[in-house]
């Protein structure tokens, strides 16, 4: 009986895992420059956190969570996103009381959603995200947007579109909500079953419905931008001003509503415009949230953040034909022939590795020629050849693979010699 990985999950094998390591390293470095520090939270949390944090009326909570009862009969959920956990940790550890506010975090790790798998949509995926908590300055919204965009640009992507909206504050959203109910009310029966519920629970989400997208009432729906009060309008204007200041292009889309309940003011998504990217064009999304910290028991504090999946980032790199600078070669391959030479080769391999040099050797009892072939296949830069004869003379043969040049080096000096060749130090 074959057992395969569950649907919507994937194995990341060597050849691909190097790409993951590379982009993860680049993203961590970008965060260092923007001064966002890494936070690692548990992969599972109490279910209630997401019900309250992400919102009961969202698709995530209603249909997509991996929820189970643990042996202590507690309801546990594999995290579907990172923001709720970060906020929970911020409150639990009373981070809001520390000096050096705002608090700026980044995270990277697996998230779980029971969705219908397709290209770019998985049941386990890895999110990279950031959260900045404790500042209401529109400049930090612009900072988050800039970091989000930079994370793609730094890797060489160019076919990007930043789509921006303001969902306003509570007062503005209430006014808009009323207008939406009034607008869609007469069409209630024509809308899908989900939208009929949304109309009561969270009418804004009707605008995001895939099924009712072409309903005539959609194109005439009242725009949130017409319902922004003065504070919200000013806030949005300031965010745009800072983006203009940085020379960051964006498109305002009043129909951009996000799939999570906690947003207000700034909401945004970054889309790929690359040909062949696939049906799902959203690379990442985020926005400002105000009630979330209070919802999990903290003081009134607002935050802003965004998240992307590494899977979609890699898809975009592929669609734009960007090769990452990944060295898949091997520095040194040790070829040994003869019983004593083999013993010495094991010791020397160990010494070289301790000295910081990447080395591999044969473990299949291959003949000399086959060992050379293996070195070739692994794209070794140097091959060290040790036979019983060399051992007797206390030397080893160093072959530089791209020039074919060979050199005999004393066994006493080989570690330093290789360090000089590969690391540039003695
Ligand atoms: P989200 O829009 O639900 O927002 O997800 C953000 C990103 O995660 C998406 O744009 C996409 O790149 C990726 N993603 C989501 N679901 C999947 C999936 N099933 N397969 C592959 N990738 C996926 C959030 O999660 C918010 N926590 C973002 C945020 C942070 N807002 C404020 N701070």
XYZ file of C-alpha atoms in Angstrom, residues 25-401:
377
model
C 17.561 34.479 3.590
C 16.883 37.477 1.350
C 13.588 38.227 3.117
C 15.226 38.004 6.547
C 17.906 40.409 5.361
C 15.291 42.842 4.064
C 13.613 42.754 7.482
C 16.946 43.468 9.139
C 17.258 46.632 7.042
C 13.740 47.751 7.959
C 14.424 46.699 11.582
C 11.715 44.036 11.864
C 12.757 41.267 14.292
C 11.807 37.642 14.013
C 9.029 36.182 16.154
C 8.218 32.461 16.266
C 4.847 31.482 17.635
C 3.305 27.999 18.017
C 1.895 26.225 14.991
C -1.292 25.431 16.908
C -3.353 27.711 19.108
C -6.667 27.615 20.963
C -9.435 27.649 18.355
C -11.054 30.619 20.032
C -8.113 32.840 19.085
C -8.931 32.538 15.389
C -12.693 32.658 15.904
C -12.288 35.965 17.706
C -9.227 37.230 15.863
C -9.795 36.309 12.220
C -13.563 36.593 12.635
C -16.454 34.162 12.863
C -17.990 35.215 9.571
C -14.877 34.658 7.453
C -14.399 31.729 5.081
C -11.276 30.806 7.008
C -13.123 30.259 10.276
C -16.300 28.873 8.754
C -14.849 26.418 6.291
C -11.095 26.190 6.266
C -9.652 25.540 9.685
C -7.919 22.355 10.742
C -9.573 22.056 14.119
C -9.417 19.082 16.438
C -9.825 18.189 20.046
C -6.600 17.262 21.800
C -6.329 14.542 24.423
C -7.163 17.089 27.103
C -10.432 17.836 25.281
C -9.363 21.353 24.312
C -10.289 22.659 20.895
C -7.058 23.253 19.026
C -6.533 24.748 15.553
C -3.530 24.610 13.251
C -2.861 28.269 12.536
C -4.456 29.455 9.268
C -2.501 32.747 9.369
C 0.023 34.545 11.525
C -1.494 37.846 12.638
C -3.791 36.499 15.364
C -0.931 34.521 16.940
C 1.444 37.480 16.828
C -1.148 39.688 18.510
C -1.872 36.991 21.104
C 1.831 36.805 21.914
C 2.150 40.604 22.038
C -0.633 40.739 24.618
C 0.410 37.649 26.601
C 4.008 38.864 26.934
C 2.877 42.456 27.647
C 5.159 43.658 24.892
C 3.052 46.827 24.625
C 4.600 47.926 27.944
C 8.189 47.772 26.715
C 10.138 50.812 25.531
C 11.047 50.978 21.844
C 7.585 51.091 20.335
C 6.262 50.413 17.771
C 6.963 46.700 17.959
C 8.054 45.390 14.587
C 8.019 41.652 13.951
C 8.487 39.313 11.024
C 7.634 35.631 10.831
C 8.033 32.749 8.462
C 6.410 29.379 8.792
C 3.721 26.920 7.737
C 0.029 27.856 7.806
C -2.901 25.516 7.239
C -6.195 26.062 5.427
C -8.591 23.421 4.224
C -9.086 24.915 0.772
C -9.607 23.327 -2.613
C -6.033 22.827 -3.804
C -4.981 24.347 -7.106
C -1.869 26.022 -8.412
C -0.863 28.604 -5.811
C -3.380 27.354 -3.294
C -2.411 24.660 -0.864
C -3.580 23.245 2.408
C -0.167 23.683 3.957
C 1.750 26.726 2.739
C 4.513 28.886 4.125
C 3.810 32.493 4.921
C 6.345 35.235 5.329
C 4.713 38.162 7.092
C 5.377 41.266 9.131
C 3.400 43.101 11.802
C 4.042 46.578 13.212
C 2.123 47.152 16.428
C 1.592 50.298 18.427
C 1.652 53.156 15.945
C -1.111 55.066 14.173
C 1.283 56.968 11.984
C 0.327 56.659 8.282
C 4.077 56.627 7.579
C 4.294 53.135 9.040
C 1.523 51.962 6.716
C 3.674 53.246 3.891
C 6.703 51.465 5.380
C 4.852 48.137 5.445
C 3.706 48.623 1.861
C 7.248 49.492 0.816
C 8.695 46.422 2.516
C 6.038 44.224 0.925
C 6.837 45.540 -2.528
C 10.604 45.499 -1.962
C 10.501 41.840 -0.998
C 9.502 41.025 -4.582
C 11.583 43.687 -6.295
C 14.795 42.632 -4.530
C 14.449 39.185 -6.028
C 14.141 40.701 -9.487
C 10.371 40.685 -10.063
C 9.023 43.550 -12.128
C 5.477 42.621 -13.208
C 3.879 43.770 -10.002
C 0.823 45.795 -9.160
C 0.090 47.329 -5.775
C -3.636 47.691 -5.204
C -4.750 49.882 -2.344
C -7.963 50.748 -0.576
C -9.155 52.269 2.642
C -11.789 50.490 4.673
C -12.074 53.504 6.962
C -12.643 53.473 10.697
C -15.572 51.936 12.530
C -17.846 54.931 11.965
C -17.130 55.028 8.238
C -17.606 51.291 7.906
C -20.925 51.421 9.762
C -22.219 54.034 7.331
C -20.974 51.994 4.394
C -22.453 48.835 5.852
C -25.882 50.427 6.014
C -25.552 51.583 2.431
C -24.565 48.081 1.304
C -27.519 46.457 3.067
C -29.829 48.987 1.452
C -28.251 48.401 -1.957
C -28.168 44.597 -1.941
C -31.318 44.076 0.148
C -33.722 44.080 -2.836
C -31.472 41.517 -4.590
C -31.082 39.204 -1.599
C -32.834 36.246 -3.262
C -30.665 36.525 -6.379
C -27.431 36.260 -4.395
C -25.687 33.013 -3.492
C -26.436 31.347 -0.173
C -23.121 32.547 1.311
C -23.852 36.154 0.348
C -27.284 36.001 1.927
C -25.558 35.187 5.220
C -22.836 37.781 4.546
C -25.487 40.432 4.007
C -26.509 39.972 7.643
C -23.113 39.304 9.177
C -20.598 41.287 7.146
C -22.022 42.877 3.990
C -18.586 44.126 2.917
C -17.646 40.549 2.113
C -20.392 40.395 -0.518
C -18.124 42.585 -2.673
C -15.500 39.843 -2.543
C -17.791 37.001 -3.703
C -16.521 34.955 -6.629
C -19.953 33.495 -7.445
C -21.872 36.755 -7.555
C -19.086 38.696 -9.203
C -21.104 39.326 -12.365
C -24.386 40.255 -10.700
C -25.425 43.710 -12.033
C -25.780 45.044 -8.482
C -22.048 44.532 -7.945
C -20.883 47.206 -10.344
C -23.243 49.782 -8.864
C -22.538 48.935 -5.211
C -21.713 51.923 -2.991
C -18.000 52.481 -2.624
C -16.412 52.689 0.816
C -14.459 55.707 -0.363
C -17.675 57.730 -0.481
C -18.357 56.886 3.159
C -15.006 57.706 4.721
C -15.312 60.253 7.513
C -12.837 63.097 7.781
C -10.291 61.243 9.914
C -10.335 58.195 7.638
C -10.092 60.285 4.513
C -7.135 62.203 5.922
C -5.451 58.997 7.003
C -5.764 57.512 3.538
C -4.497 60.722 1.954
C -1.416 60.677 4.206
C -0.620 57.053 3.353
C -0.815 57.884 -0.358
C 1.308 60.995 0.186
C 4.117 58.924 1.720
C 3.904 56.365 -1.081
C 4.182 59.188 -3.611
C 7.132 60.545 -1.660
C 8.920 57.186 -2.030
C 7.981 56.975 -5.688
C 5.902 53.838 -5.171
C 3.178 53.361 -7.774
C -0.233 52.039 -6.706
C -3.772 51.715 -7.931
C -6.738 52.533 -5.721
C -9.455 49.893 -5.946
C -12.510 50.714 -3.816
C -13.704 47.131 -4.237
C -10.650 45.643 -2.582
C -11.963 44.010 0.567
C -9.856 41.470 2.337
C -10.944 38.011 3.404
C -10.310 38.599 7.094
C -12.494 40.609 9.454
C -9.932 42.586 11.360
C -9.059 45.295 8.859
C -9.731 49.011 8.890
C -8.161 51.983 7.125
C -5.380 50.733 4.848
C -5.985 47.454 2.986
C -3.810 46.280 0.121
C -2.787 43.441 -2.128
C 0.149 42.922 -4.439
C -0.669 41.144 -7.688
C 1.528 39.524 -10.265
C 0.947 40.740 -13.798
C 3.350 38.207 -15.289
C 2.000 36.216 -18.177
C 1.494 32.586 -17.283
C 1.337 33.237 -13.555
C -1.931 31.358 -13.253
C -5.491 32.014 -12.228
C -4.714 33.312 -8.773
C -2.860 36.571 -9.266
C -2.636 37.779 -5.668
C 0.887 37.480 -4.337
C 0.279 38.965 -0.915
C -2.126 40.986 1.148
C -2.387 42.948 4.319
C -3.655 46.000 6.058
C -4.276 47.892 9.258
C -6.235 46.449 12.151
C -7.473 48.162 15.281
C -9.739 45.944 17.342
C -7.561 42.845 17.322
C -5.298 43.607 20.297
C -8.321 44.414 22.451
C -10.137 41.349 21.164
C -7.468 39.134 22.721
C -7.345 41.082 25.976
C -4.785 43.831 25.411
C -5.027 47.624 25.567
C -6.364 49.560 22.612
C -3.489 49.318 20.148
C -3.500 49.174 16.406
C -1.237 47.379 14.034
C -0.509 46.923 10.392
C 1.046 44.052 8.518
C 0.988 41.850 5.503
C 1.744 38.271 4.517
C 2.723 36.393 1.387
C 3.236 32.757 0.666
C 6.668 31.637 -0.435
C 4.932 29.216 -2.828
C 3.382 32.083 -4.791
C 6.602 34.061 -4.671
C 8.466 31.147 -6.272
C 5.680 30.814 -8.860
C 6.104 34.478 -9.769
C 9.875 34.066 -10.103
C 9.289 31.177 -12.448
C 6.668 33.053 -14.469
C 9.130 35.941 -14.945
C 11.952 33.520 -15.778
C 14.183 34.713 -12.943
C 17.084 32.436 -12.064
C 18.191 32.680 -8.459
C 21.959 32.783 -7.868
C 22.174 29.346 -6.316
C 25.411 27.365 -6.297
C 24.415 23.730 -6.469
C 28.005 22.526 -6.812
C 30.333 20.908 -4.340
C 33.687 22.329 -3.267
C 35.675 19.157 -2.852
C 35.317 15.472 -3.618
C 37.661 12.981 -1.998
C 38.707 10.051 -4.144
C 40.477 7.244 -2.310
C 41.773 3.895 -3.470
C 43.246 1.219 -1.218
C 42.514 0.184 2.322
C 44.959 2.484 4.106
C 44.165 5.395 1.802
C 40.466 4.938 2.544
C 41.124 5.168 6.266
C 43.239 8.289 5.817
C 40.576 9.776 3.516
C 37.907 9.412 6.225
C 40.168 11.265 8.658
C 41.136 13.943 6.147
C 37.514 14.503 5.088
C 36.689 15.074 8.745
C 39.606 17.498 9.183
C 38.650 19.482 6.096
C 35.023 19.743 7.165
C 36.077 20.964 10.602
C 38.188 23.596 8.870
C 35.051 24.895 7.117
C 35.446 23.195 3.763
C 32.610 21.406 1.981
C 33.670 17.843 1.181
C 32.005 14.642 0.136
C 33.325 11.198 -0.682
C 32.288 7.804 -1.959
C 30.382 5.401 0.277
C 29.542 2.724 -2.274
C 32.982 1.117 -2.704
C 33.265 2.510 -6.238
C 36.334 2.109 -8.448
C 38.552 5.155 -9.123
C 36.893 5.967 -12.462
C 33.401 5.774 -11.025
C 34.448 8.014 -8.126
C 35.642 10.615 -10.643
C 32.312 10.329 -12.447
C 30.491 10.925 -9.176
C 32.644 14.024 -8.568
C 31.706 15.279 -12.018
C 28.000 14.721 -11.459
C 28.204 16.645 -8.181
C 30.000 19.493 -10.017
C 32.969 19.297 -7.654
C 35.414 22.194 -7.982
C 38.353 20.151 -6.668
C 39.005 16.431 -6.540
C 41.512 15.176 -3.983
C 43.037 11.843 -4.951
C 44.599 9.637 -2.338
C 46.043 6.199 -3.199
C 48.266 3.996 -1.081
C 51.267 5.273 -3.067
C 50.466 8.925 -2.254
C 49.915 7.974 1.338
C 53.335 6.387 1.491
C 54.868 9.618 0.133
C 52.744 11.720 2.545
C 51.136 13.659 -0.328
C 47.751 14.011 -1.962
C 46.864 14.917 -5.521
C 44.669 17.992 -6.002
C 42.868 18.250 -9.313
C 41.187 21.528 -10.275
C 38.230 20.339 -12.280
